[in-house]
Short mmCIF file of C-alpha atoms and ligand atoms in Angstrom, two decimals:
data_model
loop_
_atom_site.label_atom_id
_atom_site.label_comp_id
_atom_site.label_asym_id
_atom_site.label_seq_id
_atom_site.Cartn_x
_atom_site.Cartn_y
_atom_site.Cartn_z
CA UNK A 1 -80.71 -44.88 54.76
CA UNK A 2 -82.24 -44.79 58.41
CA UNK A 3 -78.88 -47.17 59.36
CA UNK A 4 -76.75 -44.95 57.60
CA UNK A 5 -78.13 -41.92 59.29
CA UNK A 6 -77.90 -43.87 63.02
CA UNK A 7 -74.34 -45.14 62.12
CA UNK A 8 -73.01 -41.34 61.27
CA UNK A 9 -75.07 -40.25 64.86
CA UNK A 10 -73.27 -42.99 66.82
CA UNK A 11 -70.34 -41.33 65.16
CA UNK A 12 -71.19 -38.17 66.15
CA UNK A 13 -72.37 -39.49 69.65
CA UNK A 14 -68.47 -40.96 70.17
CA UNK A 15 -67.56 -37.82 69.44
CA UNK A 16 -69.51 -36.49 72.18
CA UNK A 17 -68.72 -39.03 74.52
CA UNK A 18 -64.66 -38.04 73.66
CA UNK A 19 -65.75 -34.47 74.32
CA UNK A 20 -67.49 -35.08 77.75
CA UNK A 21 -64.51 -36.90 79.24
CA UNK A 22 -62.26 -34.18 78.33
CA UNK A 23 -64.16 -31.95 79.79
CA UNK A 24 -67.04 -30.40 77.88
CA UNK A 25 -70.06 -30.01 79.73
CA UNK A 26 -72.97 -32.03 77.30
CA UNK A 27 -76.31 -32.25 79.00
CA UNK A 28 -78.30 -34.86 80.68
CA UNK A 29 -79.09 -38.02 78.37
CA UNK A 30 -75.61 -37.97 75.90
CA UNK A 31 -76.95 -34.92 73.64
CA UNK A 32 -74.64 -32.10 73.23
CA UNK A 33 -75.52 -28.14 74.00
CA UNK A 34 -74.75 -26.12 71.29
CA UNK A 35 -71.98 -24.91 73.13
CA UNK A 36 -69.96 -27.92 72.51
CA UNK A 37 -70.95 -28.34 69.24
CA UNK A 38 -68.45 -27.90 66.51
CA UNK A 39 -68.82 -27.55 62.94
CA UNK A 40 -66.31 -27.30 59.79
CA UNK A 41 -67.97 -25.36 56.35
CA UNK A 42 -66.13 -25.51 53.42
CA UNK A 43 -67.51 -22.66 50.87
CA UNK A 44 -66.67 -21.99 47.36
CA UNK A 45 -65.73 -18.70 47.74
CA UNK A 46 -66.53 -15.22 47.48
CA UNK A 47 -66.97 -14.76 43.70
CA UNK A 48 -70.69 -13.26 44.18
CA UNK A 49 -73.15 -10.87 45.71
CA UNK A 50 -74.78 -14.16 46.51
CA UNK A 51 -71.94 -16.12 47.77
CA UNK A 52 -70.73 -13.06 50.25
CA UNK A 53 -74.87 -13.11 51.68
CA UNK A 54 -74.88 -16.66 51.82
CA UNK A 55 -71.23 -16.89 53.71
CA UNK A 56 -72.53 -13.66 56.34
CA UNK A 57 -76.11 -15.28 56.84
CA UNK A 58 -74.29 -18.66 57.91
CA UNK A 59 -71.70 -17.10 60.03
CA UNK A 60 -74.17 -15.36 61.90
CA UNK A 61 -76.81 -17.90 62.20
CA UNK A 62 -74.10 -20.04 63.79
CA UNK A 63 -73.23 -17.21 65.92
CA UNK A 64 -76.71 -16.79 67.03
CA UNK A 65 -77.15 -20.28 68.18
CA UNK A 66 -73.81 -20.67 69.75
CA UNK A 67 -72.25 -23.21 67.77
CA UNK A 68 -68.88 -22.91 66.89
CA UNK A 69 -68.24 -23.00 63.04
CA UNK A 70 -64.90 -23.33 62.15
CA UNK A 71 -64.59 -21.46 58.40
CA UNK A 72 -62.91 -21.87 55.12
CA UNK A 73 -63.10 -20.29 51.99
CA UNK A 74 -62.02 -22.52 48.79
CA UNK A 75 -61.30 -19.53 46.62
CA UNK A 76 -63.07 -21.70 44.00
CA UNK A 77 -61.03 -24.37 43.88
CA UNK A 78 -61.89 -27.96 44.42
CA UNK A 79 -58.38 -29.35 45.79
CA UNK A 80 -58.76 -26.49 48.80
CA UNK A 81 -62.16 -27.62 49.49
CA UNK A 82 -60.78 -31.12 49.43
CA UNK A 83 -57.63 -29.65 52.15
CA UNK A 84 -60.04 -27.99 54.06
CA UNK A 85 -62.65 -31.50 54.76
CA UNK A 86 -59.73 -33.25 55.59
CA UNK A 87 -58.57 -30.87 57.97
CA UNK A 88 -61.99 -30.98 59.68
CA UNK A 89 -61.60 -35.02 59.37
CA UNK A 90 -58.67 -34.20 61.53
CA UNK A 91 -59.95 -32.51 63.82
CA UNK A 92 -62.68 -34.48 64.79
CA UNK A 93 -65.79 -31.86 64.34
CA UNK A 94 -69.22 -33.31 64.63
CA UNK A 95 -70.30 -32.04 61.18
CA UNK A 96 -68.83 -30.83 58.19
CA UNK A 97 -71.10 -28.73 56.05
CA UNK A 98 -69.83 -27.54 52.45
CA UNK A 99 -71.01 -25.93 49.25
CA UNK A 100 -69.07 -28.32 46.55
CA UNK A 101 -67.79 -26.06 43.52
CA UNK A 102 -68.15 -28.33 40.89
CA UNK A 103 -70.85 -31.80 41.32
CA UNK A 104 -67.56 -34.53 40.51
CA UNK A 105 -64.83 -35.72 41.88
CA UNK A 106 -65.62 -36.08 46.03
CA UNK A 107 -66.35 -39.87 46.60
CA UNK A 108 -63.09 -40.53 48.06
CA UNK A 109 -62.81 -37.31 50.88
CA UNK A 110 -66.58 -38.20 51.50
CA UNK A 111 -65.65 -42.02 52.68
CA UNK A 112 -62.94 -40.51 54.85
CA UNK A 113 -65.45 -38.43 55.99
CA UNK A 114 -67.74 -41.49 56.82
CA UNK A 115 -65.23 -43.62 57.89
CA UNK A 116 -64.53 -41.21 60.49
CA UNK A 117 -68.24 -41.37 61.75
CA UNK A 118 -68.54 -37.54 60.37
CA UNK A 119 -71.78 -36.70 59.07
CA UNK A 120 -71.54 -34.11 56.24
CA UNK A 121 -74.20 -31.88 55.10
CA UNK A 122 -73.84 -30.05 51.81
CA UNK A 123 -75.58 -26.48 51.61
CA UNK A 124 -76.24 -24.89 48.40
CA UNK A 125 -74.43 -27.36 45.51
CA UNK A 126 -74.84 -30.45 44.81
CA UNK A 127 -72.73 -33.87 44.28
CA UNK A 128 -72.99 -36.48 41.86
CA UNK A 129 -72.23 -38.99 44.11
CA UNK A 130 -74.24 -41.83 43.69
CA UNK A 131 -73.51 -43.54 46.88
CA UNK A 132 -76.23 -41.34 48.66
CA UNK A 133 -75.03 -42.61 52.32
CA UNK A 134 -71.86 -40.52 51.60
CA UNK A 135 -73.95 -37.23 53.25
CA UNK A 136 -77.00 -36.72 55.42
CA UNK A 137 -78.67 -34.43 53.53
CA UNK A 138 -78.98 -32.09 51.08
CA UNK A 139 -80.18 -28.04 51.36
CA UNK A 140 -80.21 -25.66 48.46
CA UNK A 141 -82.30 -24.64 45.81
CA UNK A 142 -83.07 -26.49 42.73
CA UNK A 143 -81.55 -25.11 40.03
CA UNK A 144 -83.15 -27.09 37.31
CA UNK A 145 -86.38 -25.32 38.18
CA UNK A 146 -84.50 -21.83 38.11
CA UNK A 147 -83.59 -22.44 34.92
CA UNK A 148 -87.29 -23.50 33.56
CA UNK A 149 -88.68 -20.26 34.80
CA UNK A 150 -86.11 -18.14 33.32
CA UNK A 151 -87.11 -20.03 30.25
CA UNK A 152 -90.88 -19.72 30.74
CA UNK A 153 -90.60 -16.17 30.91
CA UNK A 154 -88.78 -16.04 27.76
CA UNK A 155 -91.41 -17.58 25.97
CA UNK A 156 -94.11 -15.47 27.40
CA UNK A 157 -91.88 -12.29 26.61
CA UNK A 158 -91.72 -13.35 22.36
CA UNK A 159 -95.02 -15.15 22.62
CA UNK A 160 -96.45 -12.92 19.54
CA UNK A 161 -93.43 -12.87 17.45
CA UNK A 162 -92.52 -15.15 15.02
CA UNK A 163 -89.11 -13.78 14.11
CA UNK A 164 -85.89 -15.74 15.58
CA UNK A 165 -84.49 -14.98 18.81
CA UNK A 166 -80.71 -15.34 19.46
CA UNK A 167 -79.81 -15.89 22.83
CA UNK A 168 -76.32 -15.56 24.49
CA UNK A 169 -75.76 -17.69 27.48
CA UNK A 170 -73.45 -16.81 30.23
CA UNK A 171 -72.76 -20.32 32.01
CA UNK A 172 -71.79 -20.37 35.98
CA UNK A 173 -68.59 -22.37 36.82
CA UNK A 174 -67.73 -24.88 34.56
CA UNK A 175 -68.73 -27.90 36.29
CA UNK A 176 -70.73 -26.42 38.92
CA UNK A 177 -74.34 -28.07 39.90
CA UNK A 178 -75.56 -24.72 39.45
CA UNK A 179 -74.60 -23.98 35.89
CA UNK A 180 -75.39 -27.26 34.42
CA UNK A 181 -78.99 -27.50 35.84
CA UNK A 182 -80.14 -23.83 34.60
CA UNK A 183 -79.03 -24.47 31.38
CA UNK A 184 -80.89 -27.91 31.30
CA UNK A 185 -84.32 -26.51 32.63
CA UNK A 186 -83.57 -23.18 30.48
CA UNK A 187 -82.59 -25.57 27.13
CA UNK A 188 -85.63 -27.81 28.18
CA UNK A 189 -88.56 -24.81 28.10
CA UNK A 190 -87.17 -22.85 25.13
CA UNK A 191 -86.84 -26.61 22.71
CA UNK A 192 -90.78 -26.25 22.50
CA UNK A 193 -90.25 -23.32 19.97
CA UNK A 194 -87.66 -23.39 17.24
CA UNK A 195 -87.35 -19.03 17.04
CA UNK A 196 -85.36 -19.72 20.21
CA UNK A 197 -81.66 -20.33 19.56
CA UNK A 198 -78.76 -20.40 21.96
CA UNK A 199 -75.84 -19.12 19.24
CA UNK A 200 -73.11 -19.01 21.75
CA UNK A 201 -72.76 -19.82 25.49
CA UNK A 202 -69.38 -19.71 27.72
CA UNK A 203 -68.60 -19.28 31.21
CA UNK A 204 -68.28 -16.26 33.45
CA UNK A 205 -67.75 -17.62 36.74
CA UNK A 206 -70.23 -16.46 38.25
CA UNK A 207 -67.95 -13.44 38.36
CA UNK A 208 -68.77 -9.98 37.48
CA UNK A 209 -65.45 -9.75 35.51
CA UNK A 210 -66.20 -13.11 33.80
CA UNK A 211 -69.36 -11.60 32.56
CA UNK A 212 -67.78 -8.09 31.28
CA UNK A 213 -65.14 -9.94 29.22
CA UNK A 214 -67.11 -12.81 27.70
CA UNK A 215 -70.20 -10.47 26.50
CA UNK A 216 -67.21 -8.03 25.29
CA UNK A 217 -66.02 -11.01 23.11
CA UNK A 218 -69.69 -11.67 22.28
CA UNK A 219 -70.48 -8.37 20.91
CA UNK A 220 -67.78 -8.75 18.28
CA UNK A 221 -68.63 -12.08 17.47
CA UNK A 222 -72.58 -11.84 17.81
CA UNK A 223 -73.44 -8.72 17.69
CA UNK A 224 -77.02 -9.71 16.75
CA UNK A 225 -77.65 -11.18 19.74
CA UNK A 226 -81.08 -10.33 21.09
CA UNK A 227 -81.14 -12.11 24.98
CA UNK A 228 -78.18 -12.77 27.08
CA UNK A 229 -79.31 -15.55 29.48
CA UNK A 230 -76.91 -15.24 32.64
CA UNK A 231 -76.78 -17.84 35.32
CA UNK A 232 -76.38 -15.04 38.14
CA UNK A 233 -76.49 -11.45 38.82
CA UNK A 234 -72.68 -11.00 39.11
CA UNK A 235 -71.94 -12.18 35.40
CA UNK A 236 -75.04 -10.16 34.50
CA UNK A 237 -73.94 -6.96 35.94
CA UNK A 238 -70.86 -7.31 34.36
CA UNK A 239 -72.84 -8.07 30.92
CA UNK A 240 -74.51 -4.36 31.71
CA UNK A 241 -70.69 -2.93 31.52
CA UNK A 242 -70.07 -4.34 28.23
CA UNK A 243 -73.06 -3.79 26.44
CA UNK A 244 -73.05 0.24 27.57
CA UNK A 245 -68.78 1.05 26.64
CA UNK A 246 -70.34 -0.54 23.03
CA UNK A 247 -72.81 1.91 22.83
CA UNK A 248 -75.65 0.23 23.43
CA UNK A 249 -78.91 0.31 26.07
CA UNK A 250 -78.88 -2.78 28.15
CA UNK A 251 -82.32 -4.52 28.62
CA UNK A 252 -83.63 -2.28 25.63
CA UNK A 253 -80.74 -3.46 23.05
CA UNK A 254 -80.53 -6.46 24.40
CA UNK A 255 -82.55 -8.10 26.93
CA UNK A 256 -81.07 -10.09 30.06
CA UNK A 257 -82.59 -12.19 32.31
CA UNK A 258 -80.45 -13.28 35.35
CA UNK A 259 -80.39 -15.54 38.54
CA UNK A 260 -79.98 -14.69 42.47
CA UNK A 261 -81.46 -11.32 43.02
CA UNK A 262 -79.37 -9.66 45.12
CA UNK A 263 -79.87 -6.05 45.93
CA UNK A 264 -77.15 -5.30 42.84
CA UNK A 265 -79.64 -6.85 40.57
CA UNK A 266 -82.62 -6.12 41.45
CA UNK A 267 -81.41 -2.55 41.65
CA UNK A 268 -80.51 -2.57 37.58
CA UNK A 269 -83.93 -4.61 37.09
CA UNK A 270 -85.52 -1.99 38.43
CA UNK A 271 -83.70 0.56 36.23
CA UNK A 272 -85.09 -1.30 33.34
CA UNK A 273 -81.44 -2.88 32.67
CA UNK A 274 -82.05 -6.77 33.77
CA UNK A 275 -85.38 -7.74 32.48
CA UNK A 276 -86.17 -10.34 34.28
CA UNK A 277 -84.37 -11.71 37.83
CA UNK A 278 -85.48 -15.76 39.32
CA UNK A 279 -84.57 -15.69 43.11
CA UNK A 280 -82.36 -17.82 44.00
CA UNK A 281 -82.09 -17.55 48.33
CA UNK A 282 -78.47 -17.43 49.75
CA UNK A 283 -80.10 -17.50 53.58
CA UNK A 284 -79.47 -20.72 54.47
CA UNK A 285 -77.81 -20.24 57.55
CA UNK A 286 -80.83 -21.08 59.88
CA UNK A 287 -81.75 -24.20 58.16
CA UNK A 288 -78.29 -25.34 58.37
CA UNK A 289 -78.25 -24.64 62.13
CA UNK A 290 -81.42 -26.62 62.43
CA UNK A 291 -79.73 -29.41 60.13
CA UNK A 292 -76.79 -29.72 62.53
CA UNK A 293 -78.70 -30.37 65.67
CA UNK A 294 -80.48 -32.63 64.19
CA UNK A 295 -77.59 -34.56 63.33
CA UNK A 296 -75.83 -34.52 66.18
CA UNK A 297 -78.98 -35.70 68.32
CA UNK A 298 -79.59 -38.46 66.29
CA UNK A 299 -82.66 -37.38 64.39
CA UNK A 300 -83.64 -38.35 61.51
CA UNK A 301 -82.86 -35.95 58.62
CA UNK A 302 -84.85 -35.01 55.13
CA UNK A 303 -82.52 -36.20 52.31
CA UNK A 304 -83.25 -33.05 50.40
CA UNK A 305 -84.71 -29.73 51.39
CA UNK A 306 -85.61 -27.48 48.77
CA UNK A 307 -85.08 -23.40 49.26
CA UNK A 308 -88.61 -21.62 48.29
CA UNK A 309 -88.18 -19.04 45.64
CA UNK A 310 -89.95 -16.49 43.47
CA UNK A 311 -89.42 -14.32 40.57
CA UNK A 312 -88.82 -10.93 40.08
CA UNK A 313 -90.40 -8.53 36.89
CA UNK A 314 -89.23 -4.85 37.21
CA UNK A 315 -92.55 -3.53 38.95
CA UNK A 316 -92.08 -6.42 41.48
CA UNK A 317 -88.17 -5.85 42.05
CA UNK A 318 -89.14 -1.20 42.28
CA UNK A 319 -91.12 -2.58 45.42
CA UNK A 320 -89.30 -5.45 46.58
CA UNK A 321 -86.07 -3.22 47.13
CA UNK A 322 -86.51 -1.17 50.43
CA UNK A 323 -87.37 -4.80 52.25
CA UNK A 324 -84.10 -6.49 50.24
CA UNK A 325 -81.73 -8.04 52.87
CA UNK A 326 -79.07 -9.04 50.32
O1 LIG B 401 -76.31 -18.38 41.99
C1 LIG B 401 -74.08 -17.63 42.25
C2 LIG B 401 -72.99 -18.12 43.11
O2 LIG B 401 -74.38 -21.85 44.04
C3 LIG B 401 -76.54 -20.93 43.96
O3 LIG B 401 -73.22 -19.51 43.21
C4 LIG B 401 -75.10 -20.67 44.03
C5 LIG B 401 -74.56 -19.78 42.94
C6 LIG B 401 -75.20 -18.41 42.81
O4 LIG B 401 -71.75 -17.75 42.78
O5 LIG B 401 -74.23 -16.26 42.33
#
């Protein structure tokens, strides 16, 4: 790993070496000032409250420490995140940062990436990879856990009933790191107690207008239903939009627990509409700063750095609010 690491850095440091005798003024001792520092991010788009706070929070972190960041925006789709690497391949930056969409499908742009002595960092999503050497590291949340604690509370919520409970899931991006782990640590919790059953579950995108339609379809279909389980804020928002043109009282008809808390959310969990929000932090950008000039010095790296989170009930998200910053 440590080899890996040093070969990327020598890659980097060639790089720097390139820069230096064109002109750019790197300090004493072959490490670069941030000012000649440049960095391509890939993100997945801009289909969230979360995504748009974790795109601004980057941006401005970068700003801050005055390294350039060169800035794409997939508009969820794989083959432009794919474009956009390459591109930064091309251009010789010393790191490429990106959120993947979905976990598959990115051995071969990694290995160009690596064969071109480019480390790459991925922020937010994971790949499923499993040559490991193919990035440096790893920052973002883990979503399995997310997904146990939406579960947990769940169980605590119908802990004196014995009557079923139907639950409605609405997935994140088909594919997405995301939306598979919250439905394996939610699936993995609620298993202990067979009143819990997940009659339908389909994806929303993450979108607000992917939640609206599919719990629209749902109500006709499932009317029943007594949780919707949404893997963000967005599709749970739009959820709330469905549920009241039926004619019925979100979080009261039917309960919904969601993932992100942004200040959208945790506004309607405080009006008693979302029952129950898990944070999920989109302010990565400092970390990712701190990631980079790492990188480019040479240092050594954690393989995986894990976001800290919390949870949010409605008393907690009423005071939370005024503070929010997303
Ligand atoms: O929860 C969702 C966004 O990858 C953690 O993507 C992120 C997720 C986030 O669209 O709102």
């Amino acid at each position: 790993m440590k080899k890996i690491i040093g070969l990327a850095a020598a890659g980097a440091l060639l790089l720097g070496l390139a820069g230096c005798a064109g002109g750019g003024g790197s300090s004493e001792g072959g490490a670069k000032d941030p000012g000649d520092i440049i960095v391509g991010f890939s993100q997945v788009g801009a289909e969230s409250g979360w995504r748009t706070a974790n795109t601004k929070d980057i941006q401005s972190a970068f700003k801050d420490a005055g390294i350039e960041l060169k800035f794409s925006d997939a508009q969820q789709k794989q083959e432009n995140q794919i474009k956009a690497i390459r591109s930064y391949i091309q251009q010789g930056v010393d790191v490429i940062a990106f959120s993947p969409v979905v976990e598959s499908g990115w051995d071969s742009v990694l290995k160009e990436a690596k064969d071109a002595g480019i480390p790459v960092v991925l922020t937010d999503r994971a790949v499923d990879s499993a040559d490991e050497s193919l990035y440096v590291s790893f920052l973002g949340s883990d979503f399995v856990e997310e997904g146990k604690k939406a579960g947990e509370w769940l169980t605590e919520e119908y802990k004196d009933s014995s009557d079923p409970v139907k639950i409605y899931q609405l997935e994140g991006t088909t594919g997405a790191a995301p939306a598979i782990d919250r439905a394996e640590g939610f699936a993995d919790v609620i298993k202990a107690d067979d009143k819990f059953e997940i009659v339908g579950s389909q994806t929303g995108d993450f979108t607000r207008a992917g939640g609206k339609q599919v719990t629209e379809a749902m109500l006709k279909s499932n009317p029943d239903v007594d949780v919707i389980y949404a893997h963000n804020d967005d599709m749970g928002l739009g959820a709330i939009e469905a549920i009241e043109a039926a004619g019925l009282k979100p979080g009261v008809d039917i309960k919904i627990i969601t993932v992100d808390a942004v200040k959208d959310g945790m506004q309607a969990l405080a009006d008693g509409k979302i029952n129950y929000i898990v944070e999920c932090s989109p302010l990565l950008g400092s970390q990712l700063v701190d990631i980079v000039k790492s990188v480019v010095a040479g240092d050594d790296v954690e393989k995986r750095i894990i976001t800290e989170e919390t949870t949010f009930t409605q008393e907690e998200a009423v005071e939370a609010l005024p503070d929010r910053k997303y």
